[in-house]
Coordinates of C-alpha atoms in Angstrom, one line a residue:
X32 CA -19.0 -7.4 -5.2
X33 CA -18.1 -5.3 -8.3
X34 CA -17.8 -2.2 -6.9
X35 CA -14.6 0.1 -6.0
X36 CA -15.1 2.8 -3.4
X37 CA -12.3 5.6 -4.2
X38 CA -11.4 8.0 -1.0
X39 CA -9.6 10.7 -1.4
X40 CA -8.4 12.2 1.7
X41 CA -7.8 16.3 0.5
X42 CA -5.5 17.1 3.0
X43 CA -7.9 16.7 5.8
X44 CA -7.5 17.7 9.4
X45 CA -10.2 16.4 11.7
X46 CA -9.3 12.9 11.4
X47 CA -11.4 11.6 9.7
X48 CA -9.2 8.9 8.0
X49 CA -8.0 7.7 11.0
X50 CA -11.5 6.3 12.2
X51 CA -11.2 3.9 9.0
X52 CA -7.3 3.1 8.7
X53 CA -8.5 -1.0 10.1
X54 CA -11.0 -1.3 7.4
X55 CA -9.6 -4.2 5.5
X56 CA -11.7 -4.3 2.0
X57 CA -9.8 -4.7 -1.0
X58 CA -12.3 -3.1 -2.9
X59 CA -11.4 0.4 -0.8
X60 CA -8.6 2.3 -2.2
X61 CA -7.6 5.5 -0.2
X62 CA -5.0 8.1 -1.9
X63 CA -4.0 10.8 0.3
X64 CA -2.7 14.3 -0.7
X65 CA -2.0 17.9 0.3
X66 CA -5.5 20.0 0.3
X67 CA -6.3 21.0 -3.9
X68 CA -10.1 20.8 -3.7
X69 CA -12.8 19.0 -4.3
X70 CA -12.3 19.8 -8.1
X71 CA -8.9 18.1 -8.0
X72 CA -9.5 15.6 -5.5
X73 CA -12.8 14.3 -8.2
X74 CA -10.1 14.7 -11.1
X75 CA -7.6 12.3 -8.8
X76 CA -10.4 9.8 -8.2
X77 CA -11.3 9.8 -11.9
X78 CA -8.2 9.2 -13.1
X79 CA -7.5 5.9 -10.3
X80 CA -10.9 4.6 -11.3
X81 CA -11.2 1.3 -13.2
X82 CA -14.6 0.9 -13.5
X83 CA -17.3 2.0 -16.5
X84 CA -19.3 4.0 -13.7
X85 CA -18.6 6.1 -11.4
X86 CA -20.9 7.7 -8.8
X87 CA -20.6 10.8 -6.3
X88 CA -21.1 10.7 -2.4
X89 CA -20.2 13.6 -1.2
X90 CA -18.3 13.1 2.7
X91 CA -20.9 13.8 4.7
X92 CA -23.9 12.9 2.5
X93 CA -26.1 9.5 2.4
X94 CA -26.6 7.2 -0.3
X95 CA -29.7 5.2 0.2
X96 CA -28.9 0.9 -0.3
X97 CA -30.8 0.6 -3.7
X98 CA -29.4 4.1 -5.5
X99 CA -26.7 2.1 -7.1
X100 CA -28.6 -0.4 -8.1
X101 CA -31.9 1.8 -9.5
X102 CA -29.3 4.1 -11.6
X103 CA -27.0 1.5 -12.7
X104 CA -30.3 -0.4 -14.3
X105 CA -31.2 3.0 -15.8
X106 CA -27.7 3.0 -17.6
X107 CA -27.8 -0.2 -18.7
X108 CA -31.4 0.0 -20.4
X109 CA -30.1 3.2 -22.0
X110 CA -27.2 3.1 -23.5
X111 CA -27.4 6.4 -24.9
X112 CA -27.6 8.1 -21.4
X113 CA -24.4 9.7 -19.9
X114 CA -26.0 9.9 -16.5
X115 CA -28.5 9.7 -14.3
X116 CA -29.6 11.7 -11.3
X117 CA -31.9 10.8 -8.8
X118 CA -34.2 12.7 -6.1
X119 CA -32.6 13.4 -2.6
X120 CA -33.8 15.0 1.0
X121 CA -32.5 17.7 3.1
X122 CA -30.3 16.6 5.9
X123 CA -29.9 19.0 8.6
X124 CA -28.9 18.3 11.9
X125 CA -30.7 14.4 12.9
X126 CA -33.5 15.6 10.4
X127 CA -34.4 14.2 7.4
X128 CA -36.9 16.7 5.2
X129 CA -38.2 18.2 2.1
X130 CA -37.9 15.3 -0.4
X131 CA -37.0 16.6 -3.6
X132 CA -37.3 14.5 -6.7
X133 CA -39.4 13.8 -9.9
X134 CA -38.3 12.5 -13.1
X135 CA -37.2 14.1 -16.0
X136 CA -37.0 12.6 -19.6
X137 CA -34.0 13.1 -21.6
X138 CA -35.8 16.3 -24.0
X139 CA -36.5 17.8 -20.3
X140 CA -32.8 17.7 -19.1
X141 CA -31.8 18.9 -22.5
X142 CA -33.8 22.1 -21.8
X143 CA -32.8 22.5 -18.5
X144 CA -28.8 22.5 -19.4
X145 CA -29.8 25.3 -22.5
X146 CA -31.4 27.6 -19.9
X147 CA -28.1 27.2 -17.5
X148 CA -29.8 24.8 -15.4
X149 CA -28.8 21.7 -13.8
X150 CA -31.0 19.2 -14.3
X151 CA -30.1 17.1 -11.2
X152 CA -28.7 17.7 -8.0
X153 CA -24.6 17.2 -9.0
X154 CA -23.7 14.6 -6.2
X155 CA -26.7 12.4 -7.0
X156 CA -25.0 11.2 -10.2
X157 CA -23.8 8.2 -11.7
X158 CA -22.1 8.6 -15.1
X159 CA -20.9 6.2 -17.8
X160 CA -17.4 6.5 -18.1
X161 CA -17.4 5.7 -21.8
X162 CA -18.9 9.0 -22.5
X163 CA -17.4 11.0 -20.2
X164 CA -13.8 10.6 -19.9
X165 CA -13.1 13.3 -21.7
X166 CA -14.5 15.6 -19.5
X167 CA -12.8 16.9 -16.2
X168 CA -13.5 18.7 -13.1
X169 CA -12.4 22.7 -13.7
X170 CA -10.2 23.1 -10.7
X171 CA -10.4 27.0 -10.9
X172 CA -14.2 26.5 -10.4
X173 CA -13.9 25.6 -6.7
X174 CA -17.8 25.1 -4.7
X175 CA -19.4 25.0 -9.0
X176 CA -17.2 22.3 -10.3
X177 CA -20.4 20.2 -10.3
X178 CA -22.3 22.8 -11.8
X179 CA -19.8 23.5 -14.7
X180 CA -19.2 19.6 -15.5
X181 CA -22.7 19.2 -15.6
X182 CA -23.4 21.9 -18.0
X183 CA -20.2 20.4 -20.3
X184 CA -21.3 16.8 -20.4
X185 CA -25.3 17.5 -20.8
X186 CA -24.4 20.1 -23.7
X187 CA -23.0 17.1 -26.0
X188 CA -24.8 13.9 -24.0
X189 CA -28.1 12.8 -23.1
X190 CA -29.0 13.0 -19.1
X191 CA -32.1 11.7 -17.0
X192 CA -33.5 12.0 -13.8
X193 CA -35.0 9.1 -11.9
X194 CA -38.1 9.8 -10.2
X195 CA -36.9 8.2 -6.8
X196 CA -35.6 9.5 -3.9
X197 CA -32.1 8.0 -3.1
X198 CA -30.1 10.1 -1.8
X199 CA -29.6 12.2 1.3
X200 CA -27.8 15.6 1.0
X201 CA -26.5 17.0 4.6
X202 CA -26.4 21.1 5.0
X203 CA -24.5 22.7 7.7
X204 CA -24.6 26.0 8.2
X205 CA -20.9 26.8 8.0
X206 CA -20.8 24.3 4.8
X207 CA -18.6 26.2 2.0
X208 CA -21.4 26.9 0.0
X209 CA -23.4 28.4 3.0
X210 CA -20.4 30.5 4.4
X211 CA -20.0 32.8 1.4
X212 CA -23.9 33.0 -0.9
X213 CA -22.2 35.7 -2.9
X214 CA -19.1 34.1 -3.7
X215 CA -21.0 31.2 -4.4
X216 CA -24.0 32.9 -6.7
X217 CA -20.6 35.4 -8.9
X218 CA -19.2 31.3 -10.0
X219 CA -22.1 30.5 -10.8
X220 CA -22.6 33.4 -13.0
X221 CA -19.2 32.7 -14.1

C-alpha cells in the first residue's frame, strides 16, 4: 500500500506507454516528456517523488517480490545507511544466469568508492532520501550517471550491500552500454 511507482516516459517511441494507459492505480504516476536521458528523466522522478525512499528499476529489468521489503528493513535498522544494494543475475534473452551477489559491510563499500569502484550494481539501489536529496543525477554524464552519483553520495555517506540476490539485470546486445564499450569505458574515466 505505501508505495508510489514514478514512470517517466523519455520521449519513447515503441509504445510502450500505450500497453499501460488503462492501468488505473492511484499509486502510478506517469510524467511524459521530450527524450533528455536517463540522467534527466532520474532527476524528473526525483524531484515528483514524495516518499523517504526511493528505489531504481531500470525498464526492462526485474525486481524480485521481497527486494523492497529486504532493503527497506536494512534502512530502517540502520539509520546511518544512505543505501543499500543488493545481488542481481544476468538476464539475457529467456535466460536467467550468473548470480552475482555477496554482502559488503559499510568499511568494505567505503573502500570500494576510494578506489573508483562501485560497490553495488547502480539500479539495485534503494536510497534514503533524507540523505540524498542533495545529490542529483549529472545529465552530461549520459550511460555513467549511476556510476558518478554513486561515487558522490558514498564519498560523504555510508553504503551496504545485502548478500541476497533480488534483482534481475536484462542485457541486450544493442543496449547503449553494449553498442559503444569505448564511449562507455572514456565516461567512466571521466
Amino acid at each position: 500500500q505505501n508505495l508510489e511507482l514514478i514512470l517517466i516516459d523519455d520521449g519513447s517511441t515503441d509504445g510502450c506507454v500505450s500497453r499501460i494507459a488503462d492501468i488505473a492505480d492511484p499509486r502510478l504516476r506517469r510524467f511524459l516528456q521530450d527524450n533528455a536521458g536517463k540522467p534527466a528523466a532520474m532527476n524528473r522522478a526525483l524531484a515528483a517523488a514524495r516518499g523517504e525512499f526511493y528505489a531504481l528499476n531500470d525498464a526492462d529489468d526485474v525486481s524480485r517480490p521481497r527486494r523492497l521489503e529486504r532493503q527497506l528493513a536494512c534502512l530502517i535498522e540502520n539509520p546511518s545507511l544512505a543505501g543499500v544494494f543488493c545481488g542481481y543475475t544476468v538476464l539475457i534473452g529467456g535466460r536467467e544466469l550468473a548470480p552475482l551477489f555477496g554482502a559488503k559491510s559499510e568499511m568494505d563499500c567505503a573502500e570500494d568508492i576510494a578506489a573508483g569502484r562501485m560497490p553495488g550494481h547502480d539500479p539495485t539501489a534503494l536510497y534514503r532520501v533524507a540523505r540524498v536529496k542533495e545529490f542529483a543525477y549529472a545529465e552530461d554524464m549520459p550511460i555513467v550517471e549511476g556510476f558518478d552519483y554513486i561515487l558522490r553520495v558514498g564519498e560523504k555517506y555510508p553504503l551496504r550491500v545485502l548478500g541476497e540476490c533480488l534483482y534481475g539485470y536484462r542485457i541486450h546486445p544493442d543496449s547503449v552500454t553494449k553498442k559503444d564499450p569505448s564511449r562507455r569505458n572514456r565516461l567512466v574515466q571521466e
